């Protein structure tokens, strides 16, 4: 990681694979397990993403995530005790698509 600590490879959590239909209106998925440290995401179209609590909503000024890319996102619960995100919100960049999410622990 950025602090020079080794990051162990995480496994896919059984029963924790989700999909979210992404449209022009922000959608949200969660809550994620409190044991999940990371989520893997893959989008079939370009989207904007935001992690947060149960009221989180994504806008087109949030983090851009391109179509066809796979990425792991940390949910928190780190050594700096910044808390853990429980939800992911997404809104489309230009066309409706699907976002696939996998919890990892």
Coordinates of C-alpha atoms in Angstrom, one line a residue:
X1 CA 0.0 0.0 0.0
X2 CA 1.0 3.7 0.1
X3 CA 2.6 3.1 3.5
X4 CA 4.8 0.2 2.3
X5 CA 2.7 -2.5 4.0
X6 CA 2.1 -5.8 2.2
X7 CA -1.5 -6.2 1.1
X8 CA -2.8 -9.8 1.4
X9 CA -4.8 -11.2 -1.5
X10 CA -8.4 -11.3 -0.5
X11 CA -10.9 -14.0 -1.5
X12 CA -14.4 -13.6 -3.0
X13 CA -17.0 -13.8 -0.2
X14 CA -19.5 -16.5 -0.7
X15 CA -23.0 -15.2 -1.4
X16 CA -21.8 -11.6 -1.8
X17 CA -22.0 -11.0 -5.6
X18 CA -24.3 -8.3 -6.7
X19 CA -25.4 -6.4 -9.8
X20 CA -26.8 -2.9 -10.0
X21 CA -28.7 -1.5 -13.0
X22 CA -27.2 1.9 -13.6
X23 CA -29.2 4.7 -15.2
X24 CA -29.5 8.5 -15.2
X25 CA -30.8 8.4 -11.7
X26 CA -28.3 7.4 -8.9
X27 CA -28.7 3.9 -7.7
X28 CA -27.2 2.3 -4.5
X29 CA -26.1 -1.1 -3.4
X30 CA -25.4 -2.3 0.1
X31 CA -25.0 -2.6 2.9
X32 CA -21.8 -4.6 2.5
X33 CA -20.7 -7.0 5.2
X34 CA -18.7 -5.4 8.0
X35 CA -16.1 -8.1 7.4
X36 CA -15.6 -7.0 3.7
X37 CA -12.5 -4.9 3.3
X38 CA -12.6 -4.5 -0.4
X39 CA -15.2 -4.7 -3.2
X40 CA -14.4 -5.7 -6.8
X41 CA -16.3 -3.7 -9.5
X42 CA -16.9 -4.2 -13.2
X43 CA -19.1 -2.0 -15.4
X44 CA -20.6 -2.8 -18.8
X45 CA -20.7 1.0 -19.5
X46 CA -19.0 4.1 -18.2
X47 CA -20.3 5.2 -14.8
X48 CA -19.6 7.6 -11.9
X49 CA -19.1 6.0 -8.5
X50 CA -19.3 7.2 -4.9
X51 CA -18.8 5.2 -1.7
X52 CA -20.6 6.2 1.5
X53 CA -23.3 5.5 4.0
X54 CA -27.0 4.5 3.5
X55 CA -27.8 7.9 2.0
X56 CA -25.0 8.1 -0.5
X57 CA -25.9 9.2 -4.1
X58 CA -23.6 9.5 -7.1
X59 CA -23.4 12.4 -9.4
X60 CA -21.5 13.1 -12.7
X61 CA -18.9 15.0 -10.6
X62 CA -17.9 11.8 -8.8
X63 CA -15.2 9.3 -9.7
X64 CA -15.4 8.2 -13.3
X65 CA -15.2 4.5 -13.9
X66 CA -14.8 3.3 -17.5
X67 CA -16.6 0.5 -19.3
X68 CA -15.0 -2.9 -19.3
X69 CA -12.5 -2.2 -16.5
X70 CA -12.2 -4.3 -13.4
X71 CA -11.0 -2.7 -10.2
X72 CA -10.8 -3.3 -6.4
X73 CA -12.0 -0.5 -4.1
X74 CA -11.2 -0.4 -0.4
X75 CA -14.1 0.0 1.9
X76 CA -12.1 1.4 4.8
X77 CA -11.5 0.0 8.3
X78 CA -7.9 0.9 7.9
X79 CA -5.1 1.5 10.4
X80 CA -6.0 5.2 10.5
X81 CA -9.5 4.4 11.8
X82 CA -11.3 6.4 9.1
X83 CA -14.4 4.1 9.3
X84 CA -15.8 1.8 6.8
X85 CA -18.1 2.5 3.9
X86 CA -21.1 0.3 3.6
X87 CA -22.7 1.4 0.3
X88 CA -21.8 2.1 -3.3
X89 CA -23.7 4.5 -5.5
X90 CA -23.5 4.8 -9.3
X91 CA -24.9 6.9 -12.0
X92 CA -24.4 6.4 -15.8
X93 CA -22.0 8.5 -17.8
X94 CA -24.0 8.2 -21.1
X95 CA -25.9 4.9 -21.5
X96 CA -27.7 2.6 -19.1
X97 CA -25.5 -0.3 -18.1
X98 CA -24.9 -2.9 -15.3
X99 CA -22.4 -2.6 -12.5
X100 CA -21.2 -5.9 -11.0
X101 CA -19.9 -5.9 -7.4
X102 CA -18.1 -8.6 -5.4
X103 CA -17.3 -8.4 -1.7
X104 CA -13.8 -9.6 -0.8
X105 CA -12.5 -10.6 2.6

